[in-house]
Short mmCIF file of C-alpha atoms in Angstrom, two decimals:
data_model
loop_
_atom_site.label_atom_id
_atom_site.label_comp_id
_atom_site.label_asym_id
_atom_site.label_seq_id
_atom_site.Cartn_x
_atom_site.Cartn_y
_atom_site.Cartn_z
CA ALA A 1 0.00 0.00 0.00
CA LEU A 2 2.84 2.36 0.85
CA PHE A 3 4.61 1.58 -2.43
CA THR A 4 1.41 2.30 -4.40
CA LYS A 5 1.00 5.62 -2.63
CA TYR A 6 4.64 6.50 -3.35
CA TYR A 7 4.25 5.56 -7.04
CA ARG A 8 1.09 7.68 -7.34
CA LEU A 9 2.84 10.65 -5.71
CA GLN A 10 5.79 10.34 -8.14
CA GLU A 11 3.37 10.26 -11.08
CA GLN A 12 1.62 13.39 -9.79
CA ASN A 13 4.98 15.14 -9.45
CA ARG A 14 5.89 14.26 -13.06
CA ASN A 15 2.55 15.58 -14.30
CA LEU A 16 2.93 18.77 -12.26
CA GLU A 17 6.42 19.30 -13.69
CA ALA A 18 5.15 18.89 -17.26
CA ASP A 19 2.18 21.21 -16.62
CA THR A 20 4.48 23.87 -15.16
CA LYS A 21 6.89 23.57 -18.09
CA VAL A 22 4.03 23.94 -20.56
CA ALA A 23 2.60 26.97 -18.74
CA VAL A 24 5.92 28.81 -18.77
CA VAL A 25 6.81 27.88 -22.34
CA THR A 26 3.38 28.94 -23.60
CA GLU A 27 4.19 32.45 -22.41
CA LEU A 28 7.68 32.34 -23.94
CA LEU A 29 6.27 31.25 -27.30
CA GLU A 30 4.57 34.64 -27.56
CA VAL A 31 7.99 36.28 -27.20
CA LEU A 32 9.42 34.00 -29.91
CA ASP A 33 6.47 34.89 -32.17
CA ASP A 34 7.24 38.60 -31.70
CA LEU A 35 10.93 38.07 -32.48
CA GLU A 36 10.12 36.07 -35.62
CA ARG A 37 7.58 38.69 -36.73
CA ALA A 38 10.16 41.45 -36.25
CA LEU A 39 12.70 39.47 -38.29
CA SER A 40 10.20 38.81 -41.08
CA GLN A 41 9.50 42.56 -41.38
CA THR A 42 13.13 43.23 -42.30
CA PRO A 43 14.11 41.13 -45.31
CA GLU A 44 17.87 40.58 -45.44
CA SER A 45 17.98 41.94 -49.00
CA GLU A 46 16.89 45.36 -47.69
CA ILE A 47 19.72 45.62 -45.18
CA PRO A 48 22.73 47.26 -46.82
CA ALA A 49 26.01 45.51 -46.19
CA GLY A 50 27.83 47.07 -43.28
CA SER A 51 24.89 49.26 -42.26
CA GLY A 52 25.82 49.51 -38.61
CA THR A 53 22.82 49.67 -36.30
CA GLU A 54 20.11 48.05 -38.45
CA ALA A 55 22.29 45.09 -39.40
CA SER A 56 23.56 44.56 -35.87
CA SER A 57 20.11 44.85 -34.27
CA THR A 58 18.59 42.47 -36.83
CA GLY A 59 21.47 40.05 -36.27
CA ALA A 60 20.98 40.32 -32.53
CA LEU A 61 17.26 39.57 -32.88
CA ALA A 62 18.05 36.55 -35.03
CA MET A 63 20.57 35.28 -32.48
CA VAL A 64 18.10 35.68 -29.59
CA ALA A 65 15.33 33.94 -31.55
CA GLU A 66 17.66 31.05 -32.46
CA LYS A 67 18.86 30.71 -28.86
CA LEU A 68 15.27 30.62 -27.60
CA ARG A 69 14.36 27.95 -30.20
CA SER A 70 17.37 25.85 -29.19
CA LYS A 71 16.48 26.13 -25.47
CA LEU A 72 12.91 25.05 -26.22
CA THR A 73 14.25 22.06 -28.15
CA ALA A 74 16.59 21.19 -25.27
CA LEU A 75 13.60 21.19 -22.92
CA GLY A 76 11.87 18.66 -25.19
CA PHE A 77 9.58 21.02 -27.10
CA GLU A 78 9.21 20.57 -30.83
CA ARG A 79 7.81 22.87 -33.52
CA MET A 80 5.10 21.10 -35.50
CA GLN A 81 5.38 21.18 -39.27
CA ALA A 82 1.99 22.24 -40.63
CA LEU A 83 2.64 23.47 -44.18
CA GLY A 84 1.47 20.96 -46.79
CA SER A 85 -0.03 18.54 -44.27
CA PRO A 86 -3.72 17.63 -44.18
CA PHE A 87 -5.76 19.85 -41.85
CA ASP A 88 -6.14 18.16 -38.44
CA PRO A 89 -8.34 20.02 -35.91
CA SER A 90 -6.43 18.48 -33.01
CA MET A 91 -3.19 20.10 -34.25
CA HIS A 92 -4.36 23.06 -36.33
CA GLU A 93 -6.65 26.03 -35.82
CA ALA A 94 -8.07 27.23 -39.13
CA ALA A 95 -8.03 31.01 -39.48
CA ALA A 96 -8.59 31.32 -43.23
CA GLN A 97 -9.52 29.38 -46.33
CA ARG A 98 -7.67 30.10 -49.57
CA GLN A 99 -7.64 29.06 -53.19
CA ASP A 100 -4.12 27.75 -53.83
CA SER A 101 -3.25 25.63 -56.85
CA GLY A 102 -0.09 24.30 -55.22
CA TYR A 103 -1.97 22.35 -52.54
CA LYS A 104 -4.77 19.79 -52.50
CA PRO A 105 -8.11 20.79 -50.95
CA GLY A 106 -8.00 20.40 -47.18
CA GLU A 107 -4.23 20.87 -46.95
CA VAL A 108 -2.52 23.60 -44.95
CA CYS A 109 -1.29 26.21 -47.45
CA GLU A 110 0.00 28.83 -44.99
CA GLU A 111 1.14 28.80 -41.37
CA LEU A 112 0.15 32.00 -39.59
CA ARG A 113 1.44 30.96 -36.14
CA SER A 114 3.58 27.94 -35.42
CA GLY A 115 2.32 25.05 -33.35
CA TRP A 116 4.38 23.36 -30.64
CA ARG A 117 4.29 20.02 -28.85
CA LEU A 118 5.94 18.38 -25.87
CA GLY A 119 6.13 14.69 -26.66
CA ASP A 120 2.58 13.65 -27.57
CA ARG A 121 1.04 16.68 -25.88
CA ILE A 122 -0.01 19.64 -28.03
CA VAL A 123 1.23 22.76 -26.27
CA ARG A 124 -0.14 25.19 -28.83
CA ALA A 125 -2.07 24.44 -32.01
CA ALA A 126 -0.78 25.95 -35.24
CA VAL A 127 -2.93 28.73 -36.68
CA VAL A 128 -3.20 28.01 -40.39
CA ALA A 129 -4.87 28.81 -43.69
CA VAL A 130 -6.43 25.81 -45.43
CA THR A 131 -6.88 25.25 -49.16
CA ALA A 132 -10.50 25.33 -50.30
#
């Protein structure tokens, strides 16, 4: 009886640890989204070579975003690949429907916000556009 109680307590601790990890990372994913949005607003082709502040700040943003992605990966989190996959409501949140000749009907044709998972657990569903 004591061993069963101990085993149950250990299982609860593991679940609590995973829940805490997910809660914190969910907040950090918003920061990563902002960094990636900022980087996407400044195409590399528009940054003149050797242009001091803009190039260094964009490079710094890219380094911070990459470091955050690598830390998330080290913690066991994984970005879900949505583009080109069939729409799955358990993994995707449809935000738009588009006509796109490059994809079959019902496939994800654009990823508006990345989805993340921790093992089999969906941490955040990907927000996507689906082909009509």
